[in-house]
PDB file of C-alpha atoms in Angstrom:
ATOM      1  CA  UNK A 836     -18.792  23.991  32.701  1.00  0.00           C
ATOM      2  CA  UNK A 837     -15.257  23.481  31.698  1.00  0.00           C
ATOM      3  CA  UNK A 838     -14.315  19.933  31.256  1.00  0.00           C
ATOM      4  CA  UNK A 839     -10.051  18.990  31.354  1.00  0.00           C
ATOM      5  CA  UNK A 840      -8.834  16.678  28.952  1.00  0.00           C
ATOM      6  CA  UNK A 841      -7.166  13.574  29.035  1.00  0.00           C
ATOM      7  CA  UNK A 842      -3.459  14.812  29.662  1.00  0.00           C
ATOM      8  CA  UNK A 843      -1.425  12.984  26.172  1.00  0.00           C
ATOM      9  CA  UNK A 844      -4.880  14.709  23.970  1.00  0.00           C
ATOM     10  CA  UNK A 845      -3.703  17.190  21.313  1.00  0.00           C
ATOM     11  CA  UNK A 846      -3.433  20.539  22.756  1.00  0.00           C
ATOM     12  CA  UNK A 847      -7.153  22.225  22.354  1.00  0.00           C
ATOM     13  CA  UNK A 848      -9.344  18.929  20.857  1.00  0.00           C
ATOM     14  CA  UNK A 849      -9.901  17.856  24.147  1.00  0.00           C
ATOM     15  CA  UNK A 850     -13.279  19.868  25.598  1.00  0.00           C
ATOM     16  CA  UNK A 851     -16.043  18.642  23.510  1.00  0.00           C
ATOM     17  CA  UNK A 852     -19.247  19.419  24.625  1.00  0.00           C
ATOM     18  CA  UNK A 853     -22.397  17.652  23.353  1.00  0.00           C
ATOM     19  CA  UNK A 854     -23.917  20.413  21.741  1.00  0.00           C
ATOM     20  CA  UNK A 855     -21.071  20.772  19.126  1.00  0.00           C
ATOM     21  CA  UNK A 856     -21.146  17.155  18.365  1.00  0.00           C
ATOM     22  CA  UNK A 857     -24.714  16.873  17.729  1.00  0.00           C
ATOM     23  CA  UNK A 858     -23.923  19.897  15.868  1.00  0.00           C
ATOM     24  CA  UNK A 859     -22.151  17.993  13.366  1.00  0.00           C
ATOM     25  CA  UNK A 860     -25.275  15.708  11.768  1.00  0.00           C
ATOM     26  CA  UNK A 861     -27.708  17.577  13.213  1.00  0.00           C
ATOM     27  CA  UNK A 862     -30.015  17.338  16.313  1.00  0.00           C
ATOM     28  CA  UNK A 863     -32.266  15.435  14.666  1.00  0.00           C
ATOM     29  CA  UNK A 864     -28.951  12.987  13.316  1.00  0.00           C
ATOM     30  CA  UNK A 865     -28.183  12.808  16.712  1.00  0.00           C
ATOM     31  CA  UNK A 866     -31.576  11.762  18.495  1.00  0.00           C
ATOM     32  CA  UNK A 867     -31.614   8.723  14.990  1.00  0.00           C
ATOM     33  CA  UNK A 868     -28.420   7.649  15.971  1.00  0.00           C
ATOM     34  CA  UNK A 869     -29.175   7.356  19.737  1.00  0.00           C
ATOM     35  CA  UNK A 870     -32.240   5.399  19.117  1.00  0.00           C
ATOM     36  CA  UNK A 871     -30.484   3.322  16.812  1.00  0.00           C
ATOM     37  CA  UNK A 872     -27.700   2.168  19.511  1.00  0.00           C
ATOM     38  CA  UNK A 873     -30.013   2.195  21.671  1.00  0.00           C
ATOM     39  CA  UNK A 874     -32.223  -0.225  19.930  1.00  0.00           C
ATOM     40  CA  UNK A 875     -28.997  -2.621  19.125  1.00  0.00           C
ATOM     41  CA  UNK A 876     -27.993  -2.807  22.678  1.00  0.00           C
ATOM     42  CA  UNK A 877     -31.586  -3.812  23.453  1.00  0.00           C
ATOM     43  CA  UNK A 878     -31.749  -6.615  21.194  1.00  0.00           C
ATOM     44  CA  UNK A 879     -28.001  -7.847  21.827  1.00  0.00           C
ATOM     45  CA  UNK A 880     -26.330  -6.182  24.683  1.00  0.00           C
ATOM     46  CA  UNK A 881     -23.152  -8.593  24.847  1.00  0.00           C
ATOM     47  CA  UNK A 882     -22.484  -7.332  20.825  1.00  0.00           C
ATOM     48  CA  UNK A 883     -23.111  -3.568  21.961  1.00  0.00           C
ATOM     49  CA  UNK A 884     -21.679  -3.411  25.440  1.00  0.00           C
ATOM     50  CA  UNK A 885     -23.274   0.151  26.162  1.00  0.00           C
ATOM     51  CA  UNK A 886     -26.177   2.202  25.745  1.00  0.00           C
ATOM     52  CA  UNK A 887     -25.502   5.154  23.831  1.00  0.00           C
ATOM     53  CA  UNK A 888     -22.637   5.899  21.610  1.00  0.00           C
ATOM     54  CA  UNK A 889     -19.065   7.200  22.058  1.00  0.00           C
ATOM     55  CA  UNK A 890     -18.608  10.688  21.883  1.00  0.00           C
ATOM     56  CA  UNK A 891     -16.153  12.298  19.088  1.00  0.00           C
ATOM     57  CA  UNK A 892     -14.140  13.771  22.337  1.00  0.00           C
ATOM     58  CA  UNK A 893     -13.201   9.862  22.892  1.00  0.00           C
ATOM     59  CA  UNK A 894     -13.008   9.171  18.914  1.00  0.00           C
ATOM     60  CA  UNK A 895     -10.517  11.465  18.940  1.00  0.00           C
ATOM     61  CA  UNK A 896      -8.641  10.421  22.461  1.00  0.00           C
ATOM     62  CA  UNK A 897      -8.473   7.128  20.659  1.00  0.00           C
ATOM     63  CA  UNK A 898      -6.843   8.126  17.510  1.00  0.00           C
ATOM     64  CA  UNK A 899      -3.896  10.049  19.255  1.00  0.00           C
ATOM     65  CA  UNK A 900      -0.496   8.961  18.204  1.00  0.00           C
ATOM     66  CA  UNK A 901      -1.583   6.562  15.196  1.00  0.00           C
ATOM     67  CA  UNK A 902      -0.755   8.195  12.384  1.00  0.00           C
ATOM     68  CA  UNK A 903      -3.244   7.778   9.784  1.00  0.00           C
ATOM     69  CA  UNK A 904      -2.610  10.223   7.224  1.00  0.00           C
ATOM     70  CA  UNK A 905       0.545   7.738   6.368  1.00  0.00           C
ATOM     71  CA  UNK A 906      -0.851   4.237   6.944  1.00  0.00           C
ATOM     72  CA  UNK A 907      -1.390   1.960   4.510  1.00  0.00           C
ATOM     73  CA  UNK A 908      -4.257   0.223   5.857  1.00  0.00           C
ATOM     74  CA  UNK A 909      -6.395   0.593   8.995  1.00  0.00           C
ATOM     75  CA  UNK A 910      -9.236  -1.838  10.349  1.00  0.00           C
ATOM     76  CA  UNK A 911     -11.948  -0.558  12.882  1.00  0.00           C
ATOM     77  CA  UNK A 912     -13.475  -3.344  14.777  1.00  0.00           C
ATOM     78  CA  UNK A 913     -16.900  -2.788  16.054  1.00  0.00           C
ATOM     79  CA  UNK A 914     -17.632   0.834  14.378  1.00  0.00           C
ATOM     80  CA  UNK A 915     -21.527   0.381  15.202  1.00  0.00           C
ATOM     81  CA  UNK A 916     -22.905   4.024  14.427  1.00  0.00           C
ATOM     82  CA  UNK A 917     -19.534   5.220  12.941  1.00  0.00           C
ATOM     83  CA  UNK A 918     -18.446   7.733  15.258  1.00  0.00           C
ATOM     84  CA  UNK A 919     -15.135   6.429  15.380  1.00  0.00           C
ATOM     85  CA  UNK A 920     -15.373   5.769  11.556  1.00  0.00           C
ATOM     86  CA  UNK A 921     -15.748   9.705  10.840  1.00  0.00           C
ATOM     87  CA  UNK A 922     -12.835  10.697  12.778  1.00  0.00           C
ATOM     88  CA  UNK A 923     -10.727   8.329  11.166  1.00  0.00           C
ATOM     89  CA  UNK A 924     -11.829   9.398   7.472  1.00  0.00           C
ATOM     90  CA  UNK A 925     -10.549  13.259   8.459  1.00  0.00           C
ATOM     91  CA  UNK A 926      -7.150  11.932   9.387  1.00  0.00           C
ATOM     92  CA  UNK A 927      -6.265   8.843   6.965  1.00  0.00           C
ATOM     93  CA  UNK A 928      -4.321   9.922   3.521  1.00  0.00           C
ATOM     94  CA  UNK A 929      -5.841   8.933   0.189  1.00  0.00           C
ATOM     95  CA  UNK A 930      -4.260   6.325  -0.722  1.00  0.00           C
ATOM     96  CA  UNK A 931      -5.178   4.543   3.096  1.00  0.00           C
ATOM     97  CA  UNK A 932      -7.220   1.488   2.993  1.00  0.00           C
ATOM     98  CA  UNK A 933      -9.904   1.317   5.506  1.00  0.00           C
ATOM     99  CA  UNK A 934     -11.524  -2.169   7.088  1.00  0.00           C
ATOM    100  CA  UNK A 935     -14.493  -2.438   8.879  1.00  0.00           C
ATOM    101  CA  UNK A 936     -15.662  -5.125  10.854  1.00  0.00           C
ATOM    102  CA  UNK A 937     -19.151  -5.344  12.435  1.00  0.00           C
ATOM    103  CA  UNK A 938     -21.383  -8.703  13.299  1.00  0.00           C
ATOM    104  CA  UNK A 939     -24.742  -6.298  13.539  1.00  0.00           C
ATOM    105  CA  UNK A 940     -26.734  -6.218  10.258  1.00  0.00           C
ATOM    106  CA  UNK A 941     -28.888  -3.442  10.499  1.00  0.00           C
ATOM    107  CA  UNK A 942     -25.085  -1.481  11.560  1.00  0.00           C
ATOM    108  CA  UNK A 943     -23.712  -3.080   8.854  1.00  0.00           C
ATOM    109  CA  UNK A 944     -26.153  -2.080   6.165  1.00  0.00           C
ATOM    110  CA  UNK A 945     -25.581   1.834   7.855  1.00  0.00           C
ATOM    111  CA  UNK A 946     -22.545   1.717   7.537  1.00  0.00           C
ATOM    112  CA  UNK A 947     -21.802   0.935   3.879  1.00  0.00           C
ATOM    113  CA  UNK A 948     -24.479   3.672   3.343  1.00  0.00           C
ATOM    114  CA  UNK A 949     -23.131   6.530   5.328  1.00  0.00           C
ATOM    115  CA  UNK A 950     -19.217   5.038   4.342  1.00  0.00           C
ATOM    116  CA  UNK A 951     -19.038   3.882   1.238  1.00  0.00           C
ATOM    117  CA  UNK A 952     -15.065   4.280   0.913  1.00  0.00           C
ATOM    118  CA  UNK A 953     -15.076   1.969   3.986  1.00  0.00           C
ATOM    119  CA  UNK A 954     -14.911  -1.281   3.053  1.00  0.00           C
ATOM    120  CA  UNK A 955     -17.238  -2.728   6.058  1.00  0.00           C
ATOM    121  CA  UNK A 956     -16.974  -6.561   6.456  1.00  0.00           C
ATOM    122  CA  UNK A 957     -19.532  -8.459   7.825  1.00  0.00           C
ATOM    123  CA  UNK A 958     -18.009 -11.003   9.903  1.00  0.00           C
ATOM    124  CA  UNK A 959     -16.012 -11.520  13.027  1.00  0.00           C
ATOM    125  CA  UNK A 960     -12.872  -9.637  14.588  1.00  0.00           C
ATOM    126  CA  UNK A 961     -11.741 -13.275  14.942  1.00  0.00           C
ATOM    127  CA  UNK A 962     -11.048 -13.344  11.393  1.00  0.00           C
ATOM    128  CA  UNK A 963      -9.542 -10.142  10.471  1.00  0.00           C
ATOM    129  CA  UNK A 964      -6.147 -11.416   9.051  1.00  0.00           C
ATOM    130  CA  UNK A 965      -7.684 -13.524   6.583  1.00  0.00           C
ATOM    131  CA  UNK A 966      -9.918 -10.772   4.951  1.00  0.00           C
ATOM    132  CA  UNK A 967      -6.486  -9.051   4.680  1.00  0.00           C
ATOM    133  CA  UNK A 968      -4.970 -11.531   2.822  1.00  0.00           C
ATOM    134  CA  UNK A 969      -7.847 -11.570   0.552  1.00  0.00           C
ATOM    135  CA  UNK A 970      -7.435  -8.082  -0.738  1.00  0.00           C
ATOM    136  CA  UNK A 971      -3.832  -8.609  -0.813  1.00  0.00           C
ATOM    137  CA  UNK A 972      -3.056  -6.087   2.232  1.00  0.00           C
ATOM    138  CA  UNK A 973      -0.699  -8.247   3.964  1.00  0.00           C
ATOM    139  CA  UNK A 974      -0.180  -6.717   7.352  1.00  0.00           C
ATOM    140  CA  UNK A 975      -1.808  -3.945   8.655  1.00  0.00           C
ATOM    141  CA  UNK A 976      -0.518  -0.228  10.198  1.00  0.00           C
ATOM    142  CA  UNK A 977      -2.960   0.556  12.906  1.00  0.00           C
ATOM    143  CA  UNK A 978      -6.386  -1.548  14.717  1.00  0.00           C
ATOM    144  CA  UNK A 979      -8.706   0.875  16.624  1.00  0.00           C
ATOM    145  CA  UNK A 980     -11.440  -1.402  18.257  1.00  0.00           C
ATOM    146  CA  UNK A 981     -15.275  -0.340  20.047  1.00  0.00           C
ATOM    147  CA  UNK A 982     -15.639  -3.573  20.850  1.00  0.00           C
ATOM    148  CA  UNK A 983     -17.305  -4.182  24.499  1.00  0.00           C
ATOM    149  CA  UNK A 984     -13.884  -6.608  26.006  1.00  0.00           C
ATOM    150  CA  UNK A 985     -15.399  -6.216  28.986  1.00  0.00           C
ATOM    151  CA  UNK A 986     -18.393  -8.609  28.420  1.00  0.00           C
ATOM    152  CA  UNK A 987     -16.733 -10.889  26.348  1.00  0.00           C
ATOM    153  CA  UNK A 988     -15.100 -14.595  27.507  1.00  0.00           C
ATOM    154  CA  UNK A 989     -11.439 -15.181  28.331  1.00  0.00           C
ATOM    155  CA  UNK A 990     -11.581 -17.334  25.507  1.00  0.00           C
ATOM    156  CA  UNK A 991     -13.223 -14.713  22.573  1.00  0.00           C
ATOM    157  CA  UNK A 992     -10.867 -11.870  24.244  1.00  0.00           C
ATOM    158  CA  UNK A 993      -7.812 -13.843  23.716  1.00  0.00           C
ATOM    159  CA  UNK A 994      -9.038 -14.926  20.020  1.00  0.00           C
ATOM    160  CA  UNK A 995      -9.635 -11.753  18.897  1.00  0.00           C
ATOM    161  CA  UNK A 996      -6.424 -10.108  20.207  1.00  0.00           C
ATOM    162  CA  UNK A 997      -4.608 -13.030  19.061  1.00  0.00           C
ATOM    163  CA  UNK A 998      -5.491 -12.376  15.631  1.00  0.00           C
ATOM    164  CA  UNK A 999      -5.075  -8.450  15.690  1.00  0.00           C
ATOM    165  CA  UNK A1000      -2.018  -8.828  16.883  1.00  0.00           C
ATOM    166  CA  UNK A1001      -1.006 -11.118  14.290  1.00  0.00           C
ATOM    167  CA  UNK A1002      -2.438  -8.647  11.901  1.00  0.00           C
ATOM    168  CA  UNK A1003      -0.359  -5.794  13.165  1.00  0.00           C
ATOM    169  CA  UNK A1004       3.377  -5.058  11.504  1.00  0.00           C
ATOM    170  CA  UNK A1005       5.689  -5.382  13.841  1.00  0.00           C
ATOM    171  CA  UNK A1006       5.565  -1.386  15.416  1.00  0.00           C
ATOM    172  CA  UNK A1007       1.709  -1.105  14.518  1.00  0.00           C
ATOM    173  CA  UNK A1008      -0.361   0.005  16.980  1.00  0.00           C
ATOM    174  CA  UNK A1009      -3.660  -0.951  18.797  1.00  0.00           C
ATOM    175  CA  UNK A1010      -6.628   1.278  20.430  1.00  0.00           C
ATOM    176  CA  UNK A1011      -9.479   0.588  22.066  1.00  0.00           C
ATOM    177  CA  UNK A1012     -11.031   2.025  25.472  1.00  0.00           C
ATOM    178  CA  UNK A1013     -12.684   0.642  28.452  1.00  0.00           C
ATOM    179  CA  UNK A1014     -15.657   2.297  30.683  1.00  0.00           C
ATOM    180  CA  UNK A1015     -14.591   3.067  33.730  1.00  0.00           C
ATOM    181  CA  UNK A1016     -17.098   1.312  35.814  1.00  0.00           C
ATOM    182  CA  UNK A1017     -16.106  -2.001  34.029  1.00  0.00           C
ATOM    183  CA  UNK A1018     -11.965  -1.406  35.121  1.00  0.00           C
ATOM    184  CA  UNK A1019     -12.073  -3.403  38.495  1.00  0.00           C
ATOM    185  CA  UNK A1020     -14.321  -6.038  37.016  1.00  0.00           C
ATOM    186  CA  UNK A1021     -12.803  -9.703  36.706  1.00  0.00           C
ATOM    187  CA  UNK A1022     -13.194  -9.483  32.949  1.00  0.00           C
ATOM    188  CA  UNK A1023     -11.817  -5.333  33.133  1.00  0.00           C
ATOM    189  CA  UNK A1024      -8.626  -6.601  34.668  1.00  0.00           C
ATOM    190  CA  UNK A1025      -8.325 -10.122  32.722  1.00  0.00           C
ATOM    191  CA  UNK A1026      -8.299  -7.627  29.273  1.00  0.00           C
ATOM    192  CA  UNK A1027      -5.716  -5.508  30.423  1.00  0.00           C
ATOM    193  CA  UNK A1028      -3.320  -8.122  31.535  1.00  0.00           C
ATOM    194  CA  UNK A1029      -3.819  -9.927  27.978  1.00  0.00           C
ATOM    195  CA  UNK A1030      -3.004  -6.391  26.337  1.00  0.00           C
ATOM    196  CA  UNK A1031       0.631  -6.564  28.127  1.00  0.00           C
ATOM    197  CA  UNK A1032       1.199  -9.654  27.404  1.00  0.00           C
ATOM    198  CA  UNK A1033       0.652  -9.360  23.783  1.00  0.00           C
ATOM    199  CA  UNK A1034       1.825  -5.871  23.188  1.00  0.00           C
ATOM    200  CA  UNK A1035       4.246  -3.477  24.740  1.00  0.00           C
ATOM    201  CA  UNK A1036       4.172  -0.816  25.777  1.00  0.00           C
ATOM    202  CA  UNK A1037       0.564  -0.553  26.653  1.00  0.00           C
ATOM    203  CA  UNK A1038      -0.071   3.069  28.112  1.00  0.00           C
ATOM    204  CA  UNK A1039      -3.815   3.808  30.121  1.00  0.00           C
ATOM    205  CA  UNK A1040      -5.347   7.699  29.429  1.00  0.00           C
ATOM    206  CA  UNK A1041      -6.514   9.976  31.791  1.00  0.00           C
ATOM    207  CA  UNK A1042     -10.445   9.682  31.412  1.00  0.00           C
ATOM    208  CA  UNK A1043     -12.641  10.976  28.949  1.00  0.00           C
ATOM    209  CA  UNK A1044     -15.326  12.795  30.866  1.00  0.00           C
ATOM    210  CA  UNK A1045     -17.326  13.642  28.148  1.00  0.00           C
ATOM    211  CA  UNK A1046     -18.314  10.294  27.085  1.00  0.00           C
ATOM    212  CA  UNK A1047     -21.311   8.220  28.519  1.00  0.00           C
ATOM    213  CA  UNK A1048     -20.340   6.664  30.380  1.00  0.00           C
ATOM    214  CA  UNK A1049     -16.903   7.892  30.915  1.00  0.00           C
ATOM    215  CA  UNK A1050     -13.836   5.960  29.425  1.00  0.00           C
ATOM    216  CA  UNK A1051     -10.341   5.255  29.375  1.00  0.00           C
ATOM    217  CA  UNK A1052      -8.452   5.062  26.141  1.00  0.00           C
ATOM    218  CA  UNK A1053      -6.117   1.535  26.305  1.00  0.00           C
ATOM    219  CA  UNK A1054      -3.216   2.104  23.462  1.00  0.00           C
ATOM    220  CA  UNK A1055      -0.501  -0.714  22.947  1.00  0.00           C
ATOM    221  CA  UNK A1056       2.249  -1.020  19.869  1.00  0.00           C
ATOM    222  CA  UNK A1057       3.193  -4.301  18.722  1.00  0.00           C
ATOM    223  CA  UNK A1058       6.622  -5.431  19.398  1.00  0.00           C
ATOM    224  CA  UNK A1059       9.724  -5.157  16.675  1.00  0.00           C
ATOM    225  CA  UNK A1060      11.620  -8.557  16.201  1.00  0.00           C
ATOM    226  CA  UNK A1061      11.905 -10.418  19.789  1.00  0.00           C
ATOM    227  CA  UNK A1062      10.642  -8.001  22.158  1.00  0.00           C
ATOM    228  CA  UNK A1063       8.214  -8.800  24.794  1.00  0.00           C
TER     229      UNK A1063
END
C-alpha cells in the first residue's frame, strides 16, 4: 500500500510506513513508548490530546521549511515521547540551542534521559520568553509545538500563542499540526483564526496519512516590522 505525501514534503521523505519507524528504536522501543503515551493520555487527556504518538512521517511534515541547521535557537513545546525531538536533533547545526517545554513529569524525566543536549524545561508554554531571557537567548529562530490546541480554552490558546509569538524574531517561524477530526470543531476553527491573526502567512498541508490519527501540519512566519 502506497501512501502520497503531503504535496510541499521534501521530494521522497514523505511515505513512511510504520514498520520503518518502529525500526528505528526497536519493536520493543516502540510497544514502551506506546504504552507510555498511552498511559499519559489516560491520566491527563487535556495535557496529551491523543492516544498514541505522532509518527516521524508528520515530525518531518512539520519541520519543512524551518531551517534548523542555521538557527540559533529552537524551542519544542509539548515534545512528550520525543518524536518530534529526534527529528529536530538530525537537522539543527552544532552550535543550535534547543528548548524544551513539557508540564508532564514522568515525560519530563524521559526526556532529559533520552536528550540530554536538550535543555527540557519543566514549566508552561505560557512562559517561554522568560526562560529565554534567562539563558541570555533573546529571541528565538523557529517554535515547533505538539501541543493538543484543540482541547485547550480560548483563553490558554491565546496565552500561549501570545507569548510564542513574542518569542519569535521578526521572520521566525511557527509549526504545529491539528488532527483532522478536531478541524471543524469550535475550538479547531477558533485556533486557526488566532494563527492569522498573529502570524502571516499561515499555510495548511495536505494531510499526513500516516499518522494516528491523521493530521494537518499548520505553519505560520512571524511578521517583519508592521506587517499584519
Amino acid at each position: 500500500m502506497t501512501v502520497l505525501p503531503p504535496s510541499n514534503l521534501e521530494p521522497g521523505r514523505g511515505d513512511v510506513r510504520p514498520a520503518a519507524e518502529a525500526g528505528e528504536r526497536g519493536w520493543g522501543g516502540a510497544v514502551v513508548e506506546y504504552l507510555g503515551f498511552l498511559g499519559a493520555f489516560l491520566r491527563a487527556p487535556r495535557q496529551v490530546g491523543a492516544i498514541s504518538p505522532s509518527s516521524s512521517a508528520l515530525a518531518r511534515a512539520m519541520l519543512v521549511g524551518c531551517d534548523l541547521a542555521r538557527a540559533r535557537c529552537v524551542v519544542e513545546l509539548g515534545p512528550g515521547t520525543g518524536v518530534f525531538t529526534r527529528e529536530m536533533l538530525r537537522r539543527v547545526g552544532p552550535e543550535t540551542r534547543l528548548l524544551a517545554f513539557e508540564l508532564n513529569t514522568r515525560a519530563v524525566e524521559r526526556l532529559r534521559t533520552r536528550f540530554p543536549r536538550v535543555e527540557v524545561i519543566h514549566d508552561s508554554a505560557e512562559n517561554l520568553g522568560r526562560h529565554a531571557a534567562s539563558r541570555g537567548l533573546g529571541e528565538v529562530d523557529c517554535v515547533i509545538s505538539g501541543l493538543p490546541w484543540a482541547v485547550m480554552s480560548a483563553e490558554l490558546q491565546r496565552r500561549i500563542m501570545e507569548a510564542v509569538v513574542a518569542a519569535l524574531r521578526p521572520g521566525g517561524r511557527f509549526s504545529t499540526f491539528a488532527y483532522l477530526h478536531a478541524l471543524g470543531s469550535a475550538a479547531g476553527r477558533r485556533y486557526l483564526a488566532l494563527l492569522k491573526e498573529l502570524l502571516q502567512p499561515v499555510t495548511v498541508s495536505r494531510p499526513v496519512w500516516w499518522n494516528l490519527p491523521p493530521a494537518v501540519v499548520y505553519r505560520g512566519i512571524k511578521p517583519v516590522g508592521g506587517e499584519n
